[in-house]
Short mmCIF file of C-alpha atoms and ligand atoms in Angstrom, two decimals:
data_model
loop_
_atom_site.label_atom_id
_atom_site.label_comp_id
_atom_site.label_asym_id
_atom_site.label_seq_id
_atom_site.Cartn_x
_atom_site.Cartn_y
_atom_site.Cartn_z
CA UNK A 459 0.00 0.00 0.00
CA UNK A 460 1.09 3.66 -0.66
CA UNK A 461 -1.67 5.88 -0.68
CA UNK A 462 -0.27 9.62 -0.05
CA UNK A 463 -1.71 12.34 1.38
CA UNK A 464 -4.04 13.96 -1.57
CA UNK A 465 -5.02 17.31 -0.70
CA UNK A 466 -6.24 17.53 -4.56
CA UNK A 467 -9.08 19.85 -4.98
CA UNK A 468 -11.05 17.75 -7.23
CA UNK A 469 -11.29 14.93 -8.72
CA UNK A 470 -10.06 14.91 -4.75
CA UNK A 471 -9.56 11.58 -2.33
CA UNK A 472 -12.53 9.33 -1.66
CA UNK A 473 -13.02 7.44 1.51
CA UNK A 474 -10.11 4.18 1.58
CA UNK A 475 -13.53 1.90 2.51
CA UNK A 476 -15.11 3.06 -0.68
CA UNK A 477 -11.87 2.36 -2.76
CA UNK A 478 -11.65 -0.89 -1.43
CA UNK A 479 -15.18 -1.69 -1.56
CA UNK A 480 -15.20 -0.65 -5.64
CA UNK A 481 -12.38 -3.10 -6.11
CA UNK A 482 -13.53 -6.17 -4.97
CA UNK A 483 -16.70 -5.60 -6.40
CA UNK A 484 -14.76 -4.43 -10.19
CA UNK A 485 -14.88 -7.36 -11.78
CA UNK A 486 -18.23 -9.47 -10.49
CA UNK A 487 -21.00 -7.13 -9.02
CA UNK A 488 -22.24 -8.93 -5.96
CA UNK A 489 -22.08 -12.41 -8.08
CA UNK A 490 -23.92 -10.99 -11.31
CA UNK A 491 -20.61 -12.40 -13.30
CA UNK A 492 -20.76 -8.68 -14.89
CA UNK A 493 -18.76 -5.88 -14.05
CA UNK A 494 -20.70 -2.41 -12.62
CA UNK A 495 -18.66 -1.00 -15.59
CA UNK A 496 -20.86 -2.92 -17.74
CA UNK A 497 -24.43 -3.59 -16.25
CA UNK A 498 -26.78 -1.99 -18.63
CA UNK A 499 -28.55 1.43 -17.11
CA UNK A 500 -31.84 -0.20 -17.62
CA UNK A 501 -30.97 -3.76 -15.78
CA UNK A 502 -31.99 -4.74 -12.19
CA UNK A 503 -28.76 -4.60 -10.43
CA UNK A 504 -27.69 -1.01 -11.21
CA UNK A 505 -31.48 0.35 -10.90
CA UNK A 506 -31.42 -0.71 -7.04
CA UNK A 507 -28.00 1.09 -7.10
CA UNK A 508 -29.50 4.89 -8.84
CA UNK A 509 -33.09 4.52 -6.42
CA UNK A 510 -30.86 4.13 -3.28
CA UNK A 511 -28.51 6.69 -4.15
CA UNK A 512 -31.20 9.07 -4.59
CA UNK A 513 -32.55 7.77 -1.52
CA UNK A 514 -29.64 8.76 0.01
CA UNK A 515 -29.46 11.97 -0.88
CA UNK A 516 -32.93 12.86 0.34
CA UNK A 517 -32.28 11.97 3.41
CA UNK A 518 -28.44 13.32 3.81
CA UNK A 519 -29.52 16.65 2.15
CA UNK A 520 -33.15 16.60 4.44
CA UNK A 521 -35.22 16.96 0.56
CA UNK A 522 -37.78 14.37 1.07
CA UNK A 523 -40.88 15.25 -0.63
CA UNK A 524 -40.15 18.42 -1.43
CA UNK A 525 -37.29 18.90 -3.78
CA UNK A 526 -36.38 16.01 -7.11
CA UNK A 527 -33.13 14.89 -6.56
CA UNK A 528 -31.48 14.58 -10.61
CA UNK A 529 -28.68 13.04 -12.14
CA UNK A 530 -27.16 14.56 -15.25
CA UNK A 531 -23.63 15.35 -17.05
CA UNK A 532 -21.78 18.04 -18.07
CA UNK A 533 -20.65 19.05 -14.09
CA UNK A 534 -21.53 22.06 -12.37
CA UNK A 535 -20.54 24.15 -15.67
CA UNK A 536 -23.44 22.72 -17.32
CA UNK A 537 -25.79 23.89 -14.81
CA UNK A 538 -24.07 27.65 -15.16
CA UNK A 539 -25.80 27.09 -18.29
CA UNK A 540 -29.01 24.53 -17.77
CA UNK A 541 -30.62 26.32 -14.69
CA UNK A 542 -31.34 30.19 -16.30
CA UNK A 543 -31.79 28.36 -20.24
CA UNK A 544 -34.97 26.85 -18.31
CA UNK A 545 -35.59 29.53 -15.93
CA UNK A 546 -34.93 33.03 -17.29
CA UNK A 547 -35.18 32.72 -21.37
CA UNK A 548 -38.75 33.44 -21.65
CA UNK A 549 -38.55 37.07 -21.63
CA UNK A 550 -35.05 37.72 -20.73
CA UNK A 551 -36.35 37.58 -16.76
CA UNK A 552 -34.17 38.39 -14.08
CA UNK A 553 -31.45 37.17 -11.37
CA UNK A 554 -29.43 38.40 -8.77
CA UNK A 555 -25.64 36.88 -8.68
CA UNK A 556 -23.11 36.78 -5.93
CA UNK A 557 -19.30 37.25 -6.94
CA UNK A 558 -16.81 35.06 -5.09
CA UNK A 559 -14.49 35.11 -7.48
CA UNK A 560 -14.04 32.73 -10.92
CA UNK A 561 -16.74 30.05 -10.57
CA UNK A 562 -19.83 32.82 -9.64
CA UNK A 563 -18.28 34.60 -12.51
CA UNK A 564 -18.97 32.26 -15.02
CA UNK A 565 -21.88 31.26 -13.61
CA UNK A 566 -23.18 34.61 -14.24
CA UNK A 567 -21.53 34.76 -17.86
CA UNK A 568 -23.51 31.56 -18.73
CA UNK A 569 -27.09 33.20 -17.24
CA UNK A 570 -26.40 36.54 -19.44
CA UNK A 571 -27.15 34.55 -22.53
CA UNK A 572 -30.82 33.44 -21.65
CA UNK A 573 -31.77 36.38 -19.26
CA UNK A 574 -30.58 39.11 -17.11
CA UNK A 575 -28.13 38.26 -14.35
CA UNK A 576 -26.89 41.34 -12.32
CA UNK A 577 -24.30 41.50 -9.16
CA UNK A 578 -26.35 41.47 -5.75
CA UNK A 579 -22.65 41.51 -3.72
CA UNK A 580 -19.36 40.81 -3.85
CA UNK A 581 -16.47 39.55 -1.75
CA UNK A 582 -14.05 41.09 -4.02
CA UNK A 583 -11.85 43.81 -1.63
CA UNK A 584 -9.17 45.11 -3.85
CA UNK A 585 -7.35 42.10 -5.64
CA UNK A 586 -8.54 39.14 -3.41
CA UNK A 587 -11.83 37.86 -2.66
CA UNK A 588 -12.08 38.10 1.53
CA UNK A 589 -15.74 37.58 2.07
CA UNK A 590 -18.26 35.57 1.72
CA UNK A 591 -20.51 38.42 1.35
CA UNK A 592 -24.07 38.30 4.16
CA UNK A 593 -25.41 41.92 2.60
CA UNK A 594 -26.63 42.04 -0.53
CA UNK A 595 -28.28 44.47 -2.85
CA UNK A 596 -31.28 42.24 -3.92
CA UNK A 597 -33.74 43.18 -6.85
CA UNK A 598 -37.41 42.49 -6.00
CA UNK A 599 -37.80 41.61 -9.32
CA UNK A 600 -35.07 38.58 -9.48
CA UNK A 601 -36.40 35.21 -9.97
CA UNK A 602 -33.63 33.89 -8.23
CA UNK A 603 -30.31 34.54 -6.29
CA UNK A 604 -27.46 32.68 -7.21
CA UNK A 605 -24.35 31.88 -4.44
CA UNK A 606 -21.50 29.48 -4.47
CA UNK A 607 -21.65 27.94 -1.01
CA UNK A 608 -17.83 27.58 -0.92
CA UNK A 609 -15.73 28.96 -3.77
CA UNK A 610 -13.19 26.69 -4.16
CA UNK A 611 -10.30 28.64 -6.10
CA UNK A 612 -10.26 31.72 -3.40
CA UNK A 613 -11.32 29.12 -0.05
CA UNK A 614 -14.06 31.23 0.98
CA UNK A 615 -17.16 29.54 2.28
CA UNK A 616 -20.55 30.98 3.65
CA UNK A 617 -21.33 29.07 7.03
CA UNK A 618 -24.41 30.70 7.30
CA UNK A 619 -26.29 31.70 4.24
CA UNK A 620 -27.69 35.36 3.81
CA UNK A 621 -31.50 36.02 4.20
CA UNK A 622 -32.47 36.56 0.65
CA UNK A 623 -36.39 37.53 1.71
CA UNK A 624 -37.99 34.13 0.88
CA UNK A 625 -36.52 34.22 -2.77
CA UNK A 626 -35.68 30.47 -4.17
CA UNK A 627 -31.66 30.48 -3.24
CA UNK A 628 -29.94 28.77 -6.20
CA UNK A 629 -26.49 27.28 -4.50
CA UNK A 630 -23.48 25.90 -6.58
CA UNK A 631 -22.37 23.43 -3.60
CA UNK A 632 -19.91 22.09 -5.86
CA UNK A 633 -17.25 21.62 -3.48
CA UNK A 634 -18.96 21.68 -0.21
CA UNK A 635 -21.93 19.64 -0.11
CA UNK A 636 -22.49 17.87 2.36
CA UNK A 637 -20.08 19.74 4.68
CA UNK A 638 -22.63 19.88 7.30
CA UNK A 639 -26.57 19.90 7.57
CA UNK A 640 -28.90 22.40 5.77
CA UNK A 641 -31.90 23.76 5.47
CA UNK A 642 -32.92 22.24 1.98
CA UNK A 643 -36.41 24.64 1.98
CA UNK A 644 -34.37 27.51 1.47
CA UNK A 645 -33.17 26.11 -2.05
CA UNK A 646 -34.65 26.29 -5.27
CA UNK A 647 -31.99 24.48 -7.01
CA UNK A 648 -28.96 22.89 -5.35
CA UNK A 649 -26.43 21.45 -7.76
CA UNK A 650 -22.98 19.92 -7.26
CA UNK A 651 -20.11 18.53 -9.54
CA UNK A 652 -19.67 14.90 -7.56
CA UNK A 653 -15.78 14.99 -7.59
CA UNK A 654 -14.85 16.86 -4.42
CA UNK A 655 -17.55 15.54 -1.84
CA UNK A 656 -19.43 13.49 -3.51
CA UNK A 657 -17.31 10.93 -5.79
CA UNK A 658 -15.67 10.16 -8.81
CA UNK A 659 -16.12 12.99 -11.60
CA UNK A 660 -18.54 12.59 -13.97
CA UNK A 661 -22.03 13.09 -12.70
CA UNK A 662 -23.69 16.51 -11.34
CA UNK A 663 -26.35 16.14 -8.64
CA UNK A 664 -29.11 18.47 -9.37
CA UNK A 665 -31.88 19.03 -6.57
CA UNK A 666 -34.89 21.26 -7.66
CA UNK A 667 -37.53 22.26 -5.10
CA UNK A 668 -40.60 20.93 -6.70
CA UNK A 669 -41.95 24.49 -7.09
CA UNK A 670 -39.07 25.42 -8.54
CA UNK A 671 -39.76 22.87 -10.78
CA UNK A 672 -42.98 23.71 -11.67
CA UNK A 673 -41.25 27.56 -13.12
CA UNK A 674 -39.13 25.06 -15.33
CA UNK A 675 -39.64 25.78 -19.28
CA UNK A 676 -40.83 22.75 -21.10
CA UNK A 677 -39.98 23.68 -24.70
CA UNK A 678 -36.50 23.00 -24.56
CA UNK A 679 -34.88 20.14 -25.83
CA UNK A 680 -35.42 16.78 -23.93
CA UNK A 681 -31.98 16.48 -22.44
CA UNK A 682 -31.70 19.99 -20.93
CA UNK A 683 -35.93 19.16 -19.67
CA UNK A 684 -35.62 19.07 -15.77
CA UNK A 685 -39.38 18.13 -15.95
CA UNK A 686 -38.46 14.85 -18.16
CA UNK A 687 -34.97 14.16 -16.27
CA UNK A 688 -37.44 14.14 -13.11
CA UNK A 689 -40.02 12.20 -14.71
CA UNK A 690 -37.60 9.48 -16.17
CA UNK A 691 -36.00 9.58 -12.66
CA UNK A 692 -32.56 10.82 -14.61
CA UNK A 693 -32.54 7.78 -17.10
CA UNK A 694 -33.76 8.91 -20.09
CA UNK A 695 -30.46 8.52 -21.66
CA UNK A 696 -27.80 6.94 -20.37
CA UNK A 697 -26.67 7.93 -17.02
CA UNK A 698 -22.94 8.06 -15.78
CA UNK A 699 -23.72 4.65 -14.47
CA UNK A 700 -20.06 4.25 -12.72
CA UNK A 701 -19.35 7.47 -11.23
CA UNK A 702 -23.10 6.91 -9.56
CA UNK A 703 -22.65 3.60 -8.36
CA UNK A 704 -19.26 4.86 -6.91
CA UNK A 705 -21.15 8.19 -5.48
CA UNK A 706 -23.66 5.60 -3.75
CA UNK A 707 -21.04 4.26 -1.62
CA UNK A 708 -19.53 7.63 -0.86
CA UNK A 709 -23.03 8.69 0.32
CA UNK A 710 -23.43 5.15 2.26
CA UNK A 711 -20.23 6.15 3.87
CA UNK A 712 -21.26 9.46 5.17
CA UNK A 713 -24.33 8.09 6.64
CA UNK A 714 -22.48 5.14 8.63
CA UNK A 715 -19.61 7.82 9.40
CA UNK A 716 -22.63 9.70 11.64
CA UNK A 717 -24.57 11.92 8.51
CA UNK A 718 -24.19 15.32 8.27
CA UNK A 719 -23.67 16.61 11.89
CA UNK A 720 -20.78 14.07 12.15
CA UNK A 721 -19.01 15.57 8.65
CA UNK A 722 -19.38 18.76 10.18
CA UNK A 723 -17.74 18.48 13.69
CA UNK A 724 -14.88 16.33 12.04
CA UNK A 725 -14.79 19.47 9.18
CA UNK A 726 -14.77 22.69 11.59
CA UNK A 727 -12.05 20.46 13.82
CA UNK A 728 -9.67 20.02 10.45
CA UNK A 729 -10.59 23.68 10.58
CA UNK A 730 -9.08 24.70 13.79
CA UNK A 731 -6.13 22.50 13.13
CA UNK A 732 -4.88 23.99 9.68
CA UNK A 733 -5.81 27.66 10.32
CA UNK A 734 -4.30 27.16 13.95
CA UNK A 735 -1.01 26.25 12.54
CA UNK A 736 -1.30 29.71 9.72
CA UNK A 737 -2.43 31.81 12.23
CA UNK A 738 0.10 30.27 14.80
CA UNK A 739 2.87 32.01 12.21
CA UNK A 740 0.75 34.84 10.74
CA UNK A 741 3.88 36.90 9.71
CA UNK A 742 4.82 33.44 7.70
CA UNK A 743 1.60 32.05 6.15
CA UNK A 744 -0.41 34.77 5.23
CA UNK A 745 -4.49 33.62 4.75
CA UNK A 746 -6.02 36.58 2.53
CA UNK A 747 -9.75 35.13 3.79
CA UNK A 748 -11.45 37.10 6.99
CA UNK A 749 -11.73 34.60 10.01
CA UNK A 750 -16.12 34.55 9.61
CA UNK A 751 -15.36 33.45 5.78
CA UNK A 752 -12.50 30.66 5.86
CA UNK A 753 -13.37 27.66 3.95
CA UNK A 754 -12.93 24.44 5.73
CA UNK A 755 -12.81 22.39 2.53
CA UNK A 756 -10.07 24.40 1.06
CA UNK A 757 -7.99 26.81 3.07
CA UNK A 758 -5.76 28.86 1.00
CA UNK A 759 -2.38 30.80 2.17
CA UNK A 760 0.91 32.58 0.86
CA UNK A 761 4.45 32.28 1.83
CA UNK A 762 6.54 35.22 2.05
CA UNK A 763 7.57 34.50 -1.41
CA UNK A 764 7.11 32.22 -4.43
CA UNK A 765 10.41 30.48 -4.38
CA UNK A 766 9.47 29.21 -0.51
CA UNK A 767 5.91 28.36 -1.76
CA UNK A 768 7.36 25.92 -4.26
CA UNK A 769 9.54 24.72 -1.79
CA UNK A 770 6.74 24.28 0.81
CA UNK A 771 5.33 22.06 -2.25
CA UNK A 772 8.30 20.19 -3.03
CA UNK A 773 9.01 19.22 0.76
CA UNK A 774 5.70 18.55 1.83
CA UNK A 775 5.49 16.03 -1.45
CA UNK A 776 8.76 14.20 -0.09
CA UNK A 777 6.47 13.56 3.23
CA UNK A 778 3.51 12.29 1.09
CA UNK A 779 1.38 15.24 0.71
CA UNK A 780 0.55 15.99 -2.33
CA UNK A 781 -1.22 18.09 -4.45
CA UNK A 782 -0.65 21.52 -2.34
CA UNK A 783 -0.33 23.79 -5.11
CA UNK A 784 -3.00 26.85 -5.55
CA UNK A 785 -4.62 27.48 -8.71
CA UNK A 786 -3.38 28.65 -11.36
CA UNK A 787 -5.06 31.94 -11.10
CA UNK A 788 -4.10 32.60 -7.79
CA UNK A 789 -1.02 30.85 -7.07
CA UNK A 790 -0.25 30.38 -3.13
CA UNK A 791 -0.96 26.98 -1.58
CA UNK A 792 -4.64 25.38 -1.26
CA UNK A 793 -5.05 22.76 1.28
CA UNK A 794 -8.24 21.08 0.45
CA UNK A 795 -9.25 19.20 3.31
CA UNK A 796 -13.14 17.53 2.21
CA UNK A 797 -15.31 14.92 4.03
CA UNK A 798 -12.72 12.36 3.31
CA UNK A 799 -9.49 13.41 4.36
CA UNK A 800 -8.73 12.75 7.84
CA UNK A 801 -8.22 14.85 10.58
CA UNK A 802 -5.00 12.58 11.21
CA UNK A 803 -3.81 13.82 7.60
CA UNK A 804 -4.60 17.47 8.12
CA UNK A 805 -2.48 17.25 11.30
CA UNK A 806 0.36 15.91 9.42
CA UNK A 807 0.28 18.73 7.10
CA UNK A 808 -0.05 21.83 10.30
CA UNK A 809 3.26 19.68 12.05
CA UNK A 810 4.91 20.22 8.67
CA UNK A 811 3.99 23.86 8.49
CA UNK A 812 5.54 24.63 12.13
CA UNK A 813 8.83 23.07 10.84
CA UNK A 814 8.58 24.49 7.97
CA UNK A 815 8.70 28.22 9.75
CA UNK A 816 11.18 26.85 11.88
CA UNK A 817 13.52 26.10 8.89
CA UNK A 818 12.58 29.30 6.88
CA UNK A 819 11.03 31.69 8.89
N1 PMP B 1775 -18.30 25.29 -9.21
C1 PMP B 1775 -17.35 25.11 -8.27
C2 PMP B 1775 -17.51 25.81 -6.95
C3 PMP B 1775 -16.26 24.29 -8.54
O1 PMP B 1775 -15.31 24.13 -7.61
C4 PMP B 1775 -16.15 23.65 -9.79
C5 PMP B 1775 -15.03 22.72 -10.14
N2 PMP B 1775 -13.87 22.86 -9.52
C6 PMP B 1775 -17.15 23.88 -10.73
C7 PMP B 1775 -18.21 24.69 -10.41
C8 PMP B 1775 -17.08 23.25 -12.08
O2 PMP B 1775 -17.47 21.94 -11.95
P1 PMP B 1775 -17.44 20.91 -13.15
O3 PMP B 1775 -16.02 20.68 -13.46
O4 PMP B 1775 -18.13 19.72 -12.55
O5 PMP B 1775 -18.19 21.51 -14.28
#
């Protein structure tokens, strides 16, 4: 065995009882003589898979009976797209957006081609995105206001979600879902790319509050239709069979792990351990997010300089953690620390940071 530590922000690390699970099952599912790669969509053993996994998700998420819990492709970007296509295009209609930095922003690039998206807030404060912003500018007329519940390239998360006066809240929870409990009533339309919290990539878990549902155009074509994806119970075509029957197990996981509640104490304690050990050296690791706004699924930080940032990298990867590097965009490091990584392996990573300082501060 050596598994690292993979503090990847997606396709990220799944739960070692999952991987396990997946490969003794790989080549005979549960003595059907056919892999889950290859049971057809429409066959007995993999329907009793998709109807628990969205069984699964009503009760994690708390959407029984009120919300449809969907299945569909094309990630979270597709639903940038998918949600104001059915939503806003008859008669350019309206929507208030919150900016957190790259993903809200082309979430709201995506809306301006069915309908009118306009900025209710931002968390933007010179350069760097700070906030996860609680006071927003809302227009009575919006169908809709759009958030990202944790915006994974900056690491700033809302903990508690602004009051948006009873409007539907439609939440890209992408890359925290599942963090903790909600309160599902307040969302029109939850949706969330699998790979970070959720699974393998390759699905997108849609959740529509069935009166959202009901505001849902028709006359589009069939596979963008929430009503037919909800009717057909996300099998109309074929689904990403695999990455749900993986997801199924991730979600079986949580639920034996303690549900919700249980993610969250283990995620605010990963919390206090990785922020402990920047704010422990404050001069050293510099965290551009304010305390209320941290993201516990990925905390992000600078060095004094680049050149120690990439050797922050390089060391920590000769200890087994991997994957440290910030995006692109923003450079720094990103720790992303999501329901599966253990608080054992988050530890690992704050001792490395206080030698670290030691050595180079
Ligand atoms: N939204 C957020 C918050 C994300 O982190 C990501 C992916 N990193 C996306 C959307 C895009 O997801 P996908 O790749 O599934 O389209």
């Amino acid at each position: 065995m050596s598994r690292v530590l993979n503090f990847s922000p997606g396709p990220a690390t799944l739960p070692l009882p999952v991987l396990e699970e997946v490969r003794d099952e790989l080549v005979d599912y549960k003595g059907t003589g056919i892999s889950m790669l290859e049971h057809s969509h429409r066959g007995k053993a993999y329907d009793a898979v998709h109807e628990e996994t969205i069984a699964l998700l009503e009760e994690l998420v708390g959407c029984k009976g009120t919300h449809e819990v969907l299945f569909v492709g094309a990630g979270a970007t597709g639903q940038f797209a998918q949600v104001p296509m059915c939503w806003l295009s008859d008669g350019q209609k309206k929507a208030d957006y919150v900016d957190t930095g790259a993903w809200s922003k082309k979430a709201y690039k995506a809306a301006s081609f069915y309908g009118t998206p306009r900025w209710a807030g931002s968390g933007k404060e010179g350069e760097k995105y700070v906030r996860a912003p609680m006071d927003l500018d809302l227009d009575g007329d919006a169908e809709y206001v759009h958030l990202t519940s944790n915006a994974t390239i900056m690491g700033v998360q809302y903990d508690a979600f602004p009051d948006v006066g009873g409007k539907p809240i439609v939440c890209d929870m992408s890359s925290d879902m599942l963090w903790k409990p909600i309160d599902a009533e307040k969302f029109g339309v939850i949706y969330a790319g699998a790979q970070k919290n959720l699974g393998p990539a390759g699905v997108c878990v849609v959740i529509v509050r069935k009166d959202v549902l009901g505001k849902m155009k028709k006359d589009v074509p069939d596979i963008f239709n929430y009503h037919l994806i909800a009717e057909k119970r996300s099998t109309q075509n074929t689904p990403p069979v695999f990455p749900i029957y993986v997801m199924n197990k991730v979600l079986n996981w949580v639920k034996a792990e303690g549900g919700p509640k249980a993610m969250e104490e283990r995620n605010r304690a990963k919390g206090e351990v990785l922020y402990g050990a920047v704010d422990a050296h404050s001069d050293f690791y510099r965290c551009p997010v304010e305390k209320g706004s941290r993201s516990v699924m990925n905390a992000v930080f600078n060095l004094p300089s680049e050149d120690l940032e990439k050797k922050f990298i390089a060391e920590a990867a000769e200890q087994g953690m991997l994957n440290l590097k910030g995006h692109r965009s923003v450079g720094g490091i990103r720790v992303s620390m999501y329901n599966a990584m253990p608080i054992e392996g988050v530890q690992k990573l704050a001792d490395f940071m206080g030698e670290f300082q030691k050595a180079n501060g």
